mmCIF file of C-alpha atoms and ligand atoms in Angstrom:
data_model
loop_
_atom_site.group_PDB
_atom_site.id
_atom_site.type_symbol
_atom_site.label_atom_id
_atom_site.label_comp_id
_atom_site.label_asym_id
_atom_site.label_seq_id
_atom_site.Cartn_x
_atom_site.Cartn_y
_atom_site.Cartn_z
ATOM 1 C CA MET A 1 -0.413 0.136 0.306
ATOM 2 C CA THR A 2 1.619 3.606 -0.976
ATOM 3 C CA LEU A 3 1.475 5.786 1.398
ATOM 4 C CA ASP A 4 -0.982 9.430 0.246
ATOM 5 C CA TYR A 5 -0.309 12.883 2.439
ATOM 6 C CA ARG A 6 -2.088 14.912 0.453
ATOM 7 C CA ASN A 7 -4.498 16.954 2.437
ATOM 8 C CA ALA A 8 -6.174 19.454 0.480
ATOM 9 C CA HIS A 9 -7.972 20.451 3.865
ATOM 10 C CA LEU A 10 -4.971 21.252 5.557
ATOM 11 C CA LEU A 11 -5.864 25.407 4.761
ATOM 12 C CA LEU A 12 -5.106 27.969 7.663
ATOM 13 C CA ASP A 13 -7.965 30.834 8.974
ATOM 14 C CA SER A 14 -5.662 33.682 7.324
ATOM 15 C CA SER A 15 -7.276 35.990 9.897
ATOM 16 C CA SER A 16 -6.128 32.916 12.530
ATOM 17 C CA ILE A 17 -2.484 33.308 11.855
ATOM 18 C CA GLN A 18 0.386 33.915 14.593
ATOM 19 C CA GLU A 19 4.037 33.895 14.137
ATOM 20 C CA GLY A 20 5.899 31.806 15.436
ATOM 21 C CA SER A 21 8.759 29.676 14.820
ATOM 22 C CA VAL A 22 9.614 26.167 15.012
ATOM 23 C CA THR A 23 13.417 24.447 15.579
ATOM 24 C CA TRP A 24 14.306 20.720 15.298
ATOM 25 C CA ARG A 25 17.558 19.551 15.963
ATOM 26 C CA SER A 26 19.271 16.791 13.454
ATOM 27 C CA PRO A 27 21.657 14.676 13.067
ATOM 28 C CA SER A 28 23.013 13.417 9.818
ATOM 29 C CA ASN A 29 23.540 9.567 9.893
ATOM 30 C CA LEU A 30 26.512 6.743 7.926
ATOM 31 C CA ALA A 31 25.150 4.035 5.757
ATOM 32 C CA LEU A 32 26.153 0.569 7.144
ATOM 33 C CA ILE A 33 24.584 -0.980 3.866
ATOM 34 C CA LYS A 34 24.472 1.533 1.445
ATOM 35 C CA TYR A 35 21.658 3.189 -1.031
ATOM 36 C CA TRP A 36 23.605 3.781 -4.502
ATOM 37 C CA GLY A 37 20.799 3.769 -7.382
ATOM 38 C CA LYS A 38 17.028 5.283 -6.681
ATOM 39 C CA HIS A 39 13.707 5.325 -9.599
ATOM 40 C CA GLY A 40 10.690 6.982 -9.496
ATOM 41 C CA GLN A 41 10.429 9.530 -7.035
ATOM 42 C CA GLN A 42 13.152 9.430 -4.860
ATOM 43 C CA LEU A 43 12.520 5.701 -4.236
ATOM 44 C CA PRO A 44 15.287 3.623 -3.278
ATOM 45 C CA ARG A 45 16.822 0.463 -5.859
ATOM 46 C CA ASN A 46 17.580 -1.876 -2.463
ATOM 47 C CA PRO A 47 17.109 -1.367 1.161
ATOM 48 C CA SER A 48 19.599 0.194 3.623
ATOM 49 C CA ILE A 49 20.134 0.536 6.651
ATOM 50 C CA SER A 50 22.354 3.513 9.263
ATOM 51 C CA ILE A 51 24.114 4.351 12.342
ATOM 52 C CA THR A 52 22.414 7.611 12.826
ATOM 53 C CA LEU A 53 25.096 10.109 14.132
ATOM 54 C CA GLN A 54 25.074 12.311 17.471
ATOM 55 C CA GLU A 55 27.468 15.977 17.152
ATOM 56 C CA ALA A 56 27.001 15.758 13.058
ATOM 57 C CA TYR A 57 23.759 17.174 13.232
ATOM 58 C CA THR A 58 21.983 20.607 11.381
ATOM 59 C CA LEU A 59 19.946 23.284 13.491
ATOM 60 C CA THR A 60 16.929 24.451 11.448
ATOM 61 C CA ARG A 61 14.553 27.484 12.720
ATOM 62 C CA LEU A 62 11.936 27.348 10.920
ATOM 63 C CA SER A 63 9.839 30.568 11.458
ATOM 64 C CA PHE A 64 6.528 32.095 9.550
ATOM 65 C CA ARG A 65 4.255 34.606 9.484
ATOM 66 C CA ARG A 66 0.923 35.954 7.609
ATOM 67 C CA ARG A 67 1.037 36.229 3.865
ATOM 68 C CA GLU A 68 -0.342 39.713 2.814
ATOM 69 C CA GLY A 69 -1.738 39.105 -0.629
ATOM 70 C CA VAL A 70 -3.868 36.100 -2.584
ATOM 71 C CA PRO A 71 -0.797 33.718 -2.185
ATOM 72 C CA SER A 72 0.518 32.182 -5.593
ATOM 73 C CA SER A 73 1.932 29.428 -6.191
ATOM 74 C CA ALA A 74 5.006 29.549 -5.415
ATOM 75 C CA ILE A 75 5.956 29.348 -1.596
ATOM 76 C CA SER A 76 8.162 32.403 -0.155
ATOM 77 C CA LEU A 77 10.948 31.280 1.339
ATOM 78 C CA HIS A 78 14.680 33.537 2.979
ATOM 79 C CA LEU A 79 16.736 31.257 4.093
ATOM 80 C CA GLN A 80 20.605 31.893 6.117
ATOM 81 C CA PHE A 81 22.390 28.985 6.412
ATOM 82 C CA ASN A 82 25.244 29.422 9.016
ATOM 83 C CA GLY A 83 24.331 32.679 9.281
ATOM 84 C CA HIS A 84 24.734 33.831 5.934
ATOM 85 C CA PRO A 85 22.635 34.029 2.782
ATOM 86 C CA GLU A 86 23.173 30.891 0.345
ATOM 87 C CA PRO A 87 22.003 31.155 -3.154
ATOM 88 C CA ALA A 88 22.247 27.833 -4.331
ATOM 89 C CA PHE A 89 20.816 26.180 -0.414
ATOM 90 C CA ALA A 90 17.460 27.881 -0.576
ATOM 91 C CA GLU A 91 16.887 27.522 -4.422
ATOM 92 C CA ARG A 92 17.513 23.793 -3.124
ATOM 93 C CA MET A 93 14.942 24.137 -0.356
ATOM 94 C CA SER A 94 12.524 26.330 -1.809
ATOM 95 C CA ARG A 95 12.347 24.010 -5.013
ATOM 96 C CA PHE A 96 11.330 21.140 -2.491
ATOM 97 C CA LEU A 97 8.935 23.005 -0.647
ATOM 98 C CA ASP A 98 6.939 23.623 -3.800
ATOM 99 C CA THR A 99 6.916 19.743 -4.624
ATOM 100 C CA LEU A 100 5.183 19.966 -0.894
ATOM 101 C CA THR A 101 2.616 22.150 -1.808
ATOM 102 C CA GLU A 102 -0.429 19.764 -1.541
ATOM 103 C CA ILE A 103 0.884 17.480 1.080
ATOM 104 C CA PHE A 104 1.303 21.489 3.395
ATOM 105 C CA PRO A 105 -0.946 24.100 1.687
ATOM 106 C CA PHE A 106 -0.778 25.871 4.425
ATOM 107 C CA LEU A 107 2.882 26.536 3.740
ATOM 108 C CA ARG A 108 1.580 29.220 0.876
ATOM 109 C CA GLN A 109 0.025 31.197 3.172
ATOM 110 C CA LEU A 110 2.744 31.635 4.889
ATOM 111 C CA GLU A 111 6.110 34.254 4.671
ATOM 112 C CA LEU A 112 8.584 31.033 5.154
ATOM 113 C CA ASP A 113 12.128 32.046 7.363
ATOM 114 C CA LEU A 114 14.818 29.345 7.238
ATOM 115 C CA ASP A 115 17.617 29.757 9.657
ATOM 116 C CA THR A 116 19.906 26.264 9.878
ATOM 117 C CA VAL A 117 23.764 26.131 11.079
ATOM 118 C CA ASN A 118 25.165 22.893 10.512
ATOM 119 C CA SER A 119 27.604 21.595 13.345
ATOM 120 C CA PHE A 120 30.092 19.912 10.721
ATOM 121 C CA PRO A 121 32.513 21.177 8.477
ATOM 122 C CA HIS A 122 30.930 21.675 5.431
ATOM 123 C CA SER A 123 32.464 19.104 2.767
ATOM 124 C CA SER A 124 33.856 17.391 5.321
ATOM 125 C CA GLY A 125 32.243 13.459 4.277
ATOM 126 C CA ILE A 126 29.317 13.599 6.585
ATOM 127 C CA ALA A 127 25.589 14.299 4.345
ATOM 128 C CA SER A 128 24.922 17.135 4.867
ATOM 129 C CA SER A 129 21.307 16.501 3.244
ATOM 130 C CA ALA A 130 20.210 13.968 5.548
ATOM 131 C CA SER A 131 20.429 15.965 8.574
ATOM 132 C CA ALA A 132 18.991 19.418 6.664
ATOM 133 C CA MET A 133 16.320 17.815 4.951
ATOM 134 C CA SER A 134 15.536 15.934 8.408
ATOM 135 C CA ALA A 135 15.106 18.912 10.776
ATOM 136 C CA LEU A 136 13.466 20.593 7.874
ATOM 137 C CA ALA A 137 10.639 17.733 7.609
ATOM 138 C CA LEU A 138 10.032 17.699 11.189
ATOM 139 C CA CYS A 139 10.039 21.835 11.305
ATOM 140 C CA LEU A 140 7.183 20.701 8.538
ATOM 141 C CA CYS A 141 5.712 17.993 10.880
ATOM 142 C CA THR A 142 5.621 19.992 13.862
ATOM 143 C CA LEU A 143 3.983 23.026 12.152
ATOM 144 C CA GLU A 144 1.137 20.843 10.660
ATOM 145 C CA GLN A 145 0.596 19.201 14.026
ATOM 146 C CA ARG A 146 0.758 22.962 15.635
ATOM 147 C CA PHE A 147 -1.858 24.378 13.765
ATOM 148 C CA PHE A 148 -4.776 20.997 13.211
ATOM 149 C CA GLY A 149 -3.900 18.687 15.546
ATOM 150 C CA THR A 150 -3.101 15.918 13.255
ATOM 151 C CA LEU A 151 0.377 14.335 14.105
ATOM 152 C CA GLU A 152 -0.469 13.632 17.441
ATOM 153 C CA ASN A 153 0.337 9.936 17.625
ATOM 154 C CA ARG A 154 4.644 10.182 17.560
ATOM 155 C CA GLU A 155 5.082 7.257 15.591
ATOM 156 C CA ASP A 156 2.785 8.446 12.722
ATOM 157 C CA PHE A 157 4.836 11.673 13.193
ATOM 158 C CA LEU A 158 7.974 10.688 13.228
ATOM 159 C CA ARG A 159 6.838 8.535 9.632
ATOM 160 C CA LYS A 160 5.470 11.792 7.839
ATOM 161 C CA ALA A 161 8.899 13.042 8.793
ATOM 162 C CA SER A 162 10.604 10.252 7.529
ATOM 163 C CA TYR A 163 8.212 10.018 4.022
ATOM 164 C CA ILE A 164 9.355 13.845 3.585
ATOM 165 C CA ALA A 165 12.721 14.075 4.250
ATOM 166 C CA ARG A 166 13.077 10.973 1.956
ATOM 167 C CA LEU A 167 11.601 13.069 -0.851
ATOM 168 C CA GLY A 168 14.452 15.950 -0.072
ATOM 169 C CA SER A 169 16.861 13.603 0.268
ATOM 170 C CA GLY A 170 17.089 9.988 0.382
ATOM 171 C CA SER A 171 19.293 8.723 2.894
ATOM 172 C CA ALA A 172 17.447 11.649 4.987
ATOM 173 C CA CYS A 173 14.653 9.802 5.495
ATOM 174 C CA ARG A 174 16.971 7.252 7.921
ATOM 175 C CA SER A 175 18.219 10.657 10.395
ATOM 176 C CA VAL A 176 14.188 10.705 12.219
ATOM 177 C CA TYR A 177 15.372 7.670 14.239
ATOM 178 C CA PRO A 178 17.701 6.542 16.892
ATOM 179 C CA VAL A 179 21.273 4.523 16.825
ATOM 180 C CA ILE A 180 20.203 2.947 13.138
ATOM 181 C CA ALA A 181 17.439 3.018 11.389
ATOM 182 C CA ALA A 182 16.224 0.747 7.818
ATOM 183 C CA TRP A 183 14.653 2.155 3.936
ATOM 184 C CA GLY A 184 13.578 0.123 1.655
ATOM 185 C CA ARG A 185 11.463 -3.290 1.772
ATOM 186 C CA HIS A 186 13.302 -6.510 3.360
ATOM 187 C CA GLY A 187 11.394 -9.602 3.816
ATOM 188 C CA SER A 188 13.438 -9.865 7.212
ATOM 189 C CA LEU A 189 11.978 -6.849 8.370
ATOM 190 C CA ASP A 190 8.853 -6.178 8.899
ATOM 191 C CA GLY A 191 7.052 -2.963 8.463
ATOM 192 C CA SER A 192 10.264 -1.876 6.321
ATOM 193 C CA SER A 193 8.898 0.278 3.076
ATOM 194 C CA ASP A 194 10.492 1.748 1.004
ATOM 195 C CA GLU A 195 8.504 5.407 1.336
ATOM 196 C CA TYR A 196 9.933 5.945 4.235
ATOM 197 C CA ALA A 197 12.181 4.444 6.671
ATOM 198 C CA ILE A 198 11.548 2.079 10.525
ATOM 199 C CA PRO A 199 13.107 2.235 13.375
ATOM 200 C CA ALA A 200 15.452 -0.204 14.203
ATOM 201 C CA ALA A 201 17.956 -0.038 17.057
ATOM 202 C CA HIS A 202 15.555 -2.612 19.339
ATOM 203 C CA LEU A 203 17.074 -5.194 16.970
ATOM 204 C CA ALA A 204 20.615 -4.511 17.228
ATOM 205 C CA HIS A 205 22.747 -5.869 20.960
ATOM 206 C CA PRO A 206 23.323 -3.037 23.227
ATOM 207 C CA SER A 207 27.431 -2.903 22.254
ATOM 208 C CA PHE A 208 26.053 -1.226 18.687
ATOM 209 C CA HIS A 209 24.235 1.224 20.922
ATOM 210 C CA THR A 210 27.589 3.125 22.293
ATOM 211 C CA LEU A 211 29.483 2.854 18.643
ATOM 212 C CA ARG A 212 31.853 5.234 18.252
ATOM 213 C CA ASN A 213 32.886 6.400 14.645
ATOM 214 C CA THR A 214 35.578 8.656 14.111
ATOM 215 C CA ILE A 215 35.412 10.301 11.005
ATOM 216 C CA LEU A 216 39.423 10.509 10.082
ATOM 217 C CA ILE A 217 39.336 13.790 7.278
ATOM 218 C CA VAL A 218 41.807 12.484 4.172
ATOM 219 C CA SER A 219 40.564 15.845 2.189
ATOM 220 C CA SER A 220 37.767 18.734 2.875
ATOM 221 C CA LYS A 221 37.550 19.428 -0.735
ATOM 222 C CA SER A 222 34.013 19.425 -2.218
ATOM 223 C CA LYS A 223 33.172 15.748 -3.689
ATOM 224 C CA ALA A 224 33.696 15.158 -7.768
ATOM 225 C CA VAL A 225 30.466 13.244 -8.016
ATOM 226 C CA SER A 226 27.191 14.600 -6.148
ATOM 227 C CA SER A 227 24.571 11.448 -5.031
ATOM 228 C CA SER A 228 22.363 12.894 -7.097
ATOM 229 C CA ALA A 229 24.807 12.083 -10.387
ATOM 230 C CA GLY A 230 25.614 9.113 -8.663
ATOM 231 C CA HIS A 231 22.631 7.602 -8.447
ATOM 232 C CA THR A 232 21.708 7.950 -12.691
ATOM 233 C CA LEU A 233 25.217 6.278 -12.777
ATOM 234 C CA MET A 234 23.712 3.474 -11.927
ATOM 235 C CA ASP A 235 20.953 3.445 -14.202
ATOM 236 C CA GLN A 236 22.756 2.206 -16.926
ATOM 237 C CA HIS A 237 25.374 0.231 -15.015
ATOM 238 C CA PRO A 238 26.478 -3.068 -16.136
ATOM 239 C CA TYR A 239 26.661 -4.653 -12.462
ATOM 240 C CA ALA A 240 23.057 -2.446 -11.288
ATOM 241 C CA SER A 241 21.019 -6.035 -11.000
ATOM 242 C CA VAL A 242 23.529 -7.998 -9.235
ATOM 243 C CA ARG A 243 24.715 -4.851 -6.416
ATOM 244 C CA TYR A 244 21.066 -4.521 -5.519
ATOM 245 C CA ALA A 245 20.831 -7.550 -4.570
ATOM 246 C CA GLN A 246 23.794 -8.110 -2.776
ATOM 247 C CA ALA A 247 22.605 -5.400 -0.830
ATOM 248 C CA SER A 248 19.439 -7.162 0.082
ATOM 249 C CA GLN A 249 21.646 -10.115 0.997
ATOM 250 C CA ARG A 250 24.032 -8.187 2.835
ATOM 251 C CA LEU A 251 21.933 -6.840 5.261
ATOM 252 C CA GLY A 252 20.508 -9.900 5.792
ATOM 253 C CA GLN A 253 23.172 -11.403 6.614
ATOM 254 C CA LEU A 254 23.991 -7.692 8.878
ATOM 255 C CA LEU A 255 20.198 -8.241 10.885
ATOM 256 C CA PRO A 256 21.615 -11.460 12.589
ATOM 257 C CA VAL A 257 25.502 -9.705 13.088
ATOM 258 C CA LEU A 258 23.580 -6.739 15.047
ATOM 259 C CA ARG A 259 21.554 -8.803 17.245
ATOM 260 C CA GLN A 260 24.335 -10.770 18.229
ATOM 261 C CA GLY A 261 26.856 -7.991 18.876
ATOM 262 C CA ASP A 262 28.812 -10.076 16.517
ATOM 263 C CA TRP A 263 32.083 -7.096 15.690
ATOM 264 C CA GLU A 264 34.008 -8.795 13.663
ATOM 265 C CA SER A 265 31.198 -9.950 11.356
ATOM 266 C CA PHE A 266 29.998 -6.722 10.920
ATOM 267 C CA GLY A 267 33.190 -5.247 10.226
ATOM 268 C CA GLN A 268 33.682 -8.054 7.278
ATOM 269 C CA ILE A 269 30.486 -7.087 5.761
ATOM 270 C CA VAL A 270 30.267 -2.989 6.900
ATOM 271 C CA GLU A 271 33.808 -2.756 4.671
ATOM 272 C CA ASP A 272 32.919 -5.174 2.458
ATOM 273 C CA GLU A 273 29.438 -2.531 1.224
ATOM 274 C CA ALA A 274 32.242 0.218 2.123
ATOM 275 C CA LEU A 275 34.761 -0.894 -0.906
ATOM 276 C CA THR A 276 31.817 -1.994 -3.053
ATOM 277 C CA LEU A 277 30.065 1.657 -3.486
ATOM 278 C CA HIS A 278 33.518 2.870 -4.601
ATOM 279 C CA ALA A 279 33.943 -0.067 -7.067
ATOM 280 C CA LEU A 280 30.364 0.676 -8.550
ATOM 281 C CA MET A 281 31.902 4.102 -8.951
ATOM 282 C CA MET A 282 35.481 3.605 -10.242
ATOM 283 C CA ALA A 283 33.096 0.982 -12.818
ATOM 284 C CA SER A 284 30.695 3.345 -13.880
ATOM 285 C CA ARG A 285 30.597 5.898 -17.253
ATOM 286 C CA PRO A 286 31.893 7.756 -16.689
ATOM 287 C CA SER A 287 34.203 6.038 -13.647
ATOM 288 C CA PHE A 288 35.224 7.761 -10.461
ATOM 289 C CA VAL A 289 37.973 7.057 -8.335
ATOM 290 C CA LEU A 290 37.212 8.697 -5.307
ATOM 291 C CA MET A 291 39.977 8.120 -3.069
ATOM 292 C CA GLN A 292 42.904 9.547 -2.325
ATOM 293 C CA PRO A 293 45.897 7.555 -1.554
ATOM 294 C CA GLN A 294 45.723 8.054 1.960
ATOM 295 C CA SER A 295 42.630 6.919 1.881
ATOM 296 C CA LEU A 296 44.119 3.977 1.189
ATOM 297 C CA SER A 297 46.843 4.073 3.618
ATOM 298 C CA LEU A 298 44.147 4.151 6.477
ATOM 299 C CA ILE A 299 42.550 1.194 4.952
ATOM 300 C CA ALA A 300 45.997 -0.621 5.217
ATOM 301 C CA ARG A 301 46.894 0.550 9.332
ATOM 302 C CA ILE A 302 43.594 0.004 10.388
ATOM 303 C CA ARG A 303 43.407 -3.772 8.532
ATOM 304 C CA GLN A 304 47.197 -4.353 10.233
ATOM 305 C CA PHE A 305 46.319 -2.939 13.852
ATOM 306 C CA ARG A 306 43.321 -5.047 13.379
ATOM 307 C CA LYS A 307 45.123 -8.513 12.805
ATOM 308 C CA GLU A 308 48.035 -7.623 14.950
ATOM 309 C CA THR A 309 46.102 -6.535 18.142
ATOM 310 C CA GLY A 310 42.320 -8.834 17.581
ATOM 311 C CA HIS A 311 40.419 -4.580 18.501
ATOM 312 C CA PRO A 312 36.873 -5.168 16.362
ATOM 313 C CA VAL A 313 37.549 -1.971 14.699
ATOM 314 C CA CYS A 314 36.382 -1.039 10.882
ATOM 315 C CA PHE A 315 35.855 1.357 8.241
ATOM 316 C CA SER A 316 33.398 2.854 6.271
ATOM 317 C CA LEU A 317 33.156 5.134 3.314
ATOM 318 C CA ASP A 318 30.914 7.489 1.719
ATOM 319 C CA ALA A 319 30.617 8.881 -1.819
ATOM 320 C CA GLY A 320 34.540 10.508 -0.692
ATOM 321 C CA PRO A 321 38.217 9.661 1.000
ATOM 322 C CA ASN A 322 36.974 10.283 3.854
ATOM 323 C CA LEU A 323 37.039 7.166 6.355
ATOM 324 C CA HIS A 324 34.740 6.788 8.758
ATOM 325 C CA VAL A 325 36.034 4.333 11.992
ATOM 326 C CA LEU A 326 33.816 2.801 13.511
ATOM 327 C CA TYR A 327 34.694 0.388 16.714
ATOM 328 C CA PRO A 328 32.950 -0.166 20.174
ATOM 329 C CA GLU A 329 33.172 2.133 23.270
ATOM 330 C CA ALA A 330 35.044 -0.647 25.123
ATOM 331 C CA ALA A 331 37.895 -0.473 22.431
ATOM 332 C CA SER A 332 37.861 3.168 21.961
ATOM 333 C CA ALA A 333 41.278 3.847 24.218
ATOM 334 C CA PRO A 334 43.700 1.279 21.943
ATOM 335 C CA VAL A 335 41.809 2.694 18.658
ATOM 336 C CA GLU A 336 42.189 6.194 19.138
ATOM 337 C CA ALA A 337 45.374 6.325 20.980
ATOM 338 C CA PHE A 338 46.400 4.252 17.770
ATOM 339 C CA LEU A 339 44.116 6.744 15.503
ATOM 340 C CA ARG A 340 46.116 9.711 17.502
ATOM 341 C CA GLU A 341 49.272 7.429 16.261
ATOM 342 C CA GLN A 342 49.206 6.338 12.996
ATOM 343 C CA CYS A 343 46.399 7.767 11.042
ATOM 344 C CA LEU A 344 45.789 11.390 12.131
ATOM 345 C CA PRO A 345 49.250 12.128 10.477
ATOM 346 C CA LEU A 346 48.207 11.150 7.152
ATOM 347 C CA CYS A 347 44.572 13.390 7.589
ATOM 348 C CA GLU A 348 44.265 16.889 5.791
ATOM 349 C CA GLN A 349 46.373 19.074 9.049
ATOM 350 C CA GLY A 350 45.697 16.190 11.408
ATOM 351 C CA ALA A 351 41.579 16.952 10.763
ATOM 352 C CA PHE A 352 39.050 14.185 12.440
ATOM 353 C CA ILE A 353 35.591 14.012 14.062
ATOM 354 C CA ALA A 354 34.833 12.110 16.713
ATOM 355 C CA ASP A 355 30.946 11.328 16.178
ATOM 356 C CA ARG A 356 29.148 8.246 17.988
ATOM 357 C CA ALA A 357 25.811 6.157 17.422
ATOM 358 C CA GLY A 358 23.252 9.365 18.872
ATOM 359 C CA GLN A 359 19.787 9.696 20.014
ATOM 360 C CA GLY A 360 18.410 11.282 16.598
ATOM 361 C CA PRO A 361 16.597 13.659 16.146
ATOM 362 C CA SER A 362 15.151 16.395 19.450
ATOM 363 C CA GLU A 363 13.155 19.527 19.152
ATOM 364 C CA GLU A 364 14.605 22.810 20.744
HETATM 365 C C1 DP6 B 401 26.320 7.048 -0.660
HETATM 366 O O1 DP6 B 401 20.837 10.713 -0.086
HETATM 367 O O2 DP6 B 401 22.641 12.016 -0.493
HETATM 368 O O3 DP6 B 401 25.361 8.455 1.155
HETATM 369 O O4 DP6 B 401 18.461 10.746 -2.589
HETATM 370 O O5 DP6 B 401 19.994 11.834 -4.174
HETATM 371 O O6 DP6 B 401 19.832 13.448 -1.797
HETATM 372 P P1 DP6 B 401 19.546 11.823 -2.762
HETATM 373 O O7 DP6 B 401 21.174 11.565 -2.103
HETATM 374 P P2 DP6 B 401 21.342 11.092 -0.451
HETATM 375 O O8 DP6 B 401 21.718 9.621 -1.402
HETATM 376 C C2 DP6 B 401 23.659 9.104 -0.785
HETATM 377 C C3 DP6 B 401 24.350 7.667 -0.823
HETATM 378 C C4 DP6 B 401 25.527 8.010 0.294
HETATM 379 C C5 DP6 B 401 24.290 6.316 0.624
HETATM 380 C C6 DP6 B 401 23.651 6.514 1.579
HETATM 381 O O9 DP6 B 401 23.595 7.048 2.714
HETATM 382 O O10 DP6 B 401 22.623 5.133 1.604
#
């Protein structure tokens, strides 16, 4: 059954509109099984599962006031990013809001101001669209609840926020849930859907709830290929169908591993996935090599350290050169000493971000 959130009744009595604002803090996430390839209206070609981060987040305040005159079909939006106007981002957000007017018709009755701040540097290898789009989706659902009282139930609220976030950026739909979230239909995941993510923290051993994720910054330059362009590469990819089947299969393998707290198998699956994502990009037309020499050196050092010490540490990668190093809290002292001594010297000016599995979004 597909969800249809269009609702022509969500219109305000113009004379009663007061000005106000809503603020959400929403985190980014790191995919363990990657979403890479989409179709239709932001629907994934395969299921994915991710760790919700804690320290890497977007703080978004959406302010509103009555819009004078007859509302045109376009949304009225002013945007500030990190305290400055940011025309390209404003354009993307406006376009996105314009696509939502059948779901939230009241948006056309308002003058909107969006103030958004990221806790992490731009292009640090952290998916900023995931935190930004989920924060915005949560603000929109809060407005709906405040104006009409239609999203009282927490589960319904988060499901709709996840659905809306997905329309803004696929991976964003996973950011609305704490610790671990899964998106995309999968036979072993009850209630899973291509249209929204579901919470999955309860499926994981407690040791994954305190997972550490240290991000080693190899390069802070902008990505050579945007995620959207990357997904398009999959449309004509010679390995596409095998890849989609593999992602489902790996998700099926990962679920018992998460449940049992089996960090060794976890590392194997997560590294296979990260390298598969890059292999797919290398084998695309056009082809992209997004790792840097330092990325490969870091991978070699992590694997060597694991082999010598037996500590359960592994890495993941997004569509860029920076490494996400994952390990249990219990191993943080030796792993972080190793990262400091052997890995940070290979990073861009020793840059890293210390993150961990997080508690999900919060209304501020
Ligand atoms: C490699 O969610 O950024 O991070 O839906 O086009 O906005 P759009 O793409 P996006 O893609 C994320 C790709 C990835 C893997 C993942 O997060 O699952």
